[in-house]
Each structure stands twice: as C-alpha cells, then as structure tokens.
Short mmCIF file of C-alpha atoms in Angstrom, two decimals:
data_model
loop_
_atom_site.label_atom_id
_atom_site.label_comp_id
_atom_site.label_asym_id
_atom_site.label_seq_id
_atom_site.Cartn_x
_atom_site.Cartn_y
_atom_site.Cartn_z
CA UNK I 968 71.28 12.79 -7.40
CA UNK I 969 70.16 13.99 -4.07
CA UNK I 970 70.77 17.65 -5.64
CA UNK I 971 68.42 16.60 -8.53
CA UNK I 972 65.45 15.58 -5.86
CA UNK I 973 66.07 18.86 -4.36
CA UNK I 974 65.90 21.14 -7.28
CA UNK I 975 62.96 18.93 -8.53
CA UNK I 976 60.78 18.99 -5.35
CA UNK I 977 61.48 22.50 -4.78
CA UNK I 978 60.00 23.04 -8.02
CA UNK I 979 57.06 21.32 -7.50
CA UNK I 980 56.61 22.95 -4.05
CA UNK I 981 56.73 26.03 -5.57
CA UNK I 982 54.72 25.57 -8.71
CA UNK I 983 51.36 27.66 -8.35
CA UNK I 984 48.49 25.62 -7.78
CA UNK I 985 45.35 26.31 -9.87
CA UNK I 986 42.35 27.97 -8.45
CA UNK I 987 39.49 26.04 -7.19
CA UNK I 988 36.86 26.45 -9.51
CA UNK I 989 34.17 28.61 -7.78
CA UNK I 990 31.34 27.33 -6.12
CA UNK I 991 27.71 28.83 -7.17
CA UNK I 992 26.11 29.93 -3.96
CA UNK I 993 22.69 29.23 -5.48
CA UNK I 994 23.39 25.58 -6.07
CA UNK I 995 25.45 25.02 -2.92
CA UNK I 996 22.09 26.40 -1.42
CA UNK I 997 19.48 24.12 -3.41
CA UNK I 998 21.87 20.92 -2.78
CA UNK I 999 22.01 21.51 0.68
CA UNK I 1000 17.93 21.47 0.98
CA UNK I 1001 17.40 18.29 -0.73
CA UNK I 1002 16.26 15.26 0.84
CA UNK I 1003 13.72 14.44 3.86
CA UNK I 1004 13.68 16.46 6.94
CA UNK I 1005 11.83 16.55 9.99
CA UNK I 1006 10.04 19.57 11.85
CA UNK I 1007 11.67 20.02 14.93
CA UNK I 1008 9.55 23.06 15.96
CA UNK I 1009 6.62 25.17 14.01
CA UNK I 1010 5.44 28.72 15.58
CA UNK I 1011 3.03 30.91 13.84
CA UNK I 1012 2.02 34.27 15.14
CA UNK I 1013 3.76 33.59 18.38
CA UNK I 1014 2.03 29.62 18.92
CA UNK I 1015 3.73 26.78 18.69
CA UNK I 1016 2.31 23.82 17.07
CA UNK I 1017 2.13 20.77 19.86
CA UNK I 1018 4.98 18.23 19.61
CA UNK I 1019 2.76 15.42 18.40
CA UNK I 1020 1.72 17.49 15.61
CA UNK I 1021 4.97 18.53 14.92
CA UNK I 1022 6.47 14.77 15.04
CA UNK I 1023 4.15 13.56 12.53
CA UNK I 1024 4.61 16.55 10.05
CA UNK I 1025 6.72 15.03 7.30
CA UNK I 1026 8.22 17.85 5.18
CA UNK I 1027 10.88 17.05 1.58
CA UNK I 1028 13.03 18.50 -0.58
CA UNK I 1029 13.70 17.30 -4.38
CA UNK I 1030 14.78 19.99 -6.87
CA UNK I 1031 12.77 23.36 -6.25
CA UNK I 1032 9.66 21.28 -4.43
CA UNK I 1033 9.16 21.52 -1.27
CA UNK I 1034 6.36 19.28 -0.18
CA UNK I 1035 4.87 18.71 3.93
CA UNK I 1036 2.20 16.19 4.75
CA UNK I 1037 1.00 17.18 8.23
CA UNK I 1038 -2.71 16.05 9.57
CA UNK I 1039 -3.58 14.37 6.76
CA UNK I 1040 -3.18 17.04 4.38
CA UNK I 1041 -0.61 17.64 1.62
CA UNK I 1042 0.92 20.63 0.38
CA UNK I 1043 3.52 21.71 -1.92
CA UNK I 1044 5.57 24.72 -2.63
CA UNK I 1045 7.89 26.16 -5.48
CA UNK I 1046 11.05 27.66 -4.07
CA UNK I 1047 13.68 29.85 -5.37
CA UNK I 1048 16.45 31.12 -2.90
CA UNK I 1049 18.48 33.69 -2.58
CA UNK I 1050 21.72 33.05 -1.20
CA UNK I 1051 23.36 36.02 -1.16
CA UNK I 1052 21.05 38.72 0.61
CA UNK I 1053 21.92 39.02 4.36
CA UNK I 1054 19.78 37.45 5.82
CA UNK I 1055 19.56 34.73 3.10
CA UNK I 1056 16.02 34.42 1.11
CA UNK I 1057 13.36 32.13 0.50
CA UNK I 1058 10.58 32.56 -1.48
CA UNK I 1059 7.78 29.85 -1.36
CA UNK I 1060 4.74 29.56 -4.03
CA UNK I 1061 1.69 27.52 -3.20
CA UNK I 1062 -1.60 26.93 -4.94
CA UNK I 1063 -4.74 25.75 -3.01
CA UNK I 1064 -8.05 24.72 -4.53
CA UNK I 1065 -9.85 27.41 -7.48
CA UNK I 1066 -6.90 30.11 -5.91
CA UNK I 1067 -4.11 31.32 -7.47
CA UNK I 1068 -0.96 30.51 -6.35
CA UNK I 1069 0.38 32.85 -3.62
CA UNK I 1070 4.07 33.79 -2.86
CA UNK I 1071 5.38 34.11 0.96
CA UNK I 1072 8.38 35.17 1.53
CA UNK I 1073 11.05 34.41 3.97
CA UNK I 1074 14.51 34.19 5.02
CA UNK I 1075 16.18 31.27 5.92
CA UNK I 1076 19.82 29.35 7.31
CA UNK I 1077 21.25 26.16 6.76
CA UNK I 1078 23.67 25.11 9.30
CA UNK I 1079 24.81 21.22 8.42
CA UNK I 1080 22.05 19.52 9.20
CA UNK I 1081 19.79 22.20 10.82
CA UNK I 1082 17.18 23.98 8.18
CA UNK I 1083 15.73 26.97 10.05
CA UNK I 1084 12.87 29.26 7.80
CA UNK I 1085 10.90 32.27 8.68
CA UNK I 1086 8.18 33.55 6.49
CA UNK I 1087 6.03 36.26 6.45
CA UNK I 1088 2.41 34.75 5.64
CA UNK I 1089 1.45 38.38 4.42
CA UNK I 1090 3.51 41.94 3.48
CA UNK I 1091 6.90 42.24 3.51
CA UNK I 1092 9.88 39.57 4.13
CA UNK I 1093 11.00 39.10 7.44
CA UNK I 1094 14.45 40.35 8.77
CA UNK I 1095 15.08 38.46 11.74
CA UNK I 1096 14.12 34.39 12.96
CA UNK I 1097 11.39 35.52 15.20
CA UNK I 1098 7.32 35.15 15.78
CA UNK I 1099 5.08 36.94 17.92
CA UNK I 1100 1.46 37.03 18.38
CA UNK I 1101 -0.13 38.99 15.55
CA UNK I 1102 2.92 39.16 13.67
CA UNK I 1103 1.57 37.69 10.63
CA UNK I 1104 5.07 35.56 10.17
CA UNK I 1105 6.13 31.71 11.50
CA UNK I 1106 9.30 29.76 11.81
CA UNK I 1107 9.79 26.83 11.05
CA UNK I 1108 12.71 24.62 12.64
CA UNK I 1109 13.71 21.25 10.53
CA UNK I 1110 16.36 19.04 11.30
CA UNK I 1111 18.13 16.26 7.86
CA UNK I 1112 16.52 12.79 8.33
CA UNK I 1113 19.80 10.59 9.00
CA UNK I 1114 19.45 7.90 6.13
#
C-alpha cells in the first residue's frame, strides 16, 4: 500500500503542469488604470502646480476615459497605451470647445498603486519622467484612492 502512495504521488509530482495562459500586456495595463486617483504632484514646463490646487484636482479612470475636474473645470481624454515600448506609452485625445480634438503624447509607469505620466503638450513623445522650463512637456504624479 505504502508502495502504491509512492508510485502514485510520484506521478503526480512529476506530471507536467499546464502553462499559465498568457497575460495581454495591453489589458493588464488598462485594468491597472481604472478607478479614482488622486494627483499627488503636477509640473508643467518646469512649475509645479501649488498643493491646494493639486489636492482638490480629482482625476478617474473607467475603460479608455480618463476624466480630471480641477478648478472648477472638467476635462476628458481618450487613451490608448502602449505597453510594450520602453519607456511604456500613453497617448491622450482631448476636444475643447469649436476645436478638434488634439493628441499628446506621453509615456507613463504604473508601480502598484503609484500612476506616474509625462506628456509632451506639443512635438514629439517624451523619453524620460522629467520637466523643465520651456520644455513644452509636464508630469503628472497620481497615487489609487484606497476604497
């Protein structure tokens, strides 16, 4: 009997376990934006917003929307990503009032509950999570709102 067990959990020990069924960057990246967020820090062209501006920005994710109300004002942006360019990318579409939408593009990373994007408000995407004066590009530092 205890020779049965043996030969029996030896097989099972060795049996080959089945692959983990692979995991789509994209919507590992699009599940881990959703929800509400808050901005920890905002810097364009090298200025930081003040703190009490950047507490009462209120900034969510649901599906490809990303949507900030900040000093009374609303605004909301399409977004695809692109997981799998080094350094990750973002690109954000917005429309204002009798314009046509515009695209900026950034890069972003998501590190568990930390949401950090740069974007380039004109030209060319940025390559690194930096803004100087007269850069033309901002970063924007978010942290998960803990439900």
């Amino acid at each position: 009997m205890k020779v049965l067990a043996a030969i029996v959990l030896s097989a099972l020990v060795a049996a080959p376990v089945p692959p983990a069924p692979p995991v789509d960057p994209l919507k590992a990246a699009q599940q881990g934006f959703q929800g509400p967020w808050k901005v920890v820090a905002h810097i364009e062209e090298g200025e930081p917003w003040d703190k009490e501006q950047a507490e009462s920005a209120k900034l969510t994710v649901k599906d490809n929307v990303m949507s900030i109300s900040t000093d009374g004002k609303n605004l909301a942006f399409a977004f695809t990503l692109d997981p799998k360019s080094e350094p990750c990318g973002i690109d954000l579409v917005y429309q204002l009032e009798n314009e046509p939408g515009k695209t900026v593009k950034g890069i972003y990373k998501l590190e568990k509950d930390k949401l950090t994007i740069c974007f380039a408000t004109d030209g060319e995407r940025p390559k690194e999570f930096h803004s100087a004066v007269n850069s033309r590009t901002g970063v924007l530092i978010l942290e998960r709102v803990k439900k």
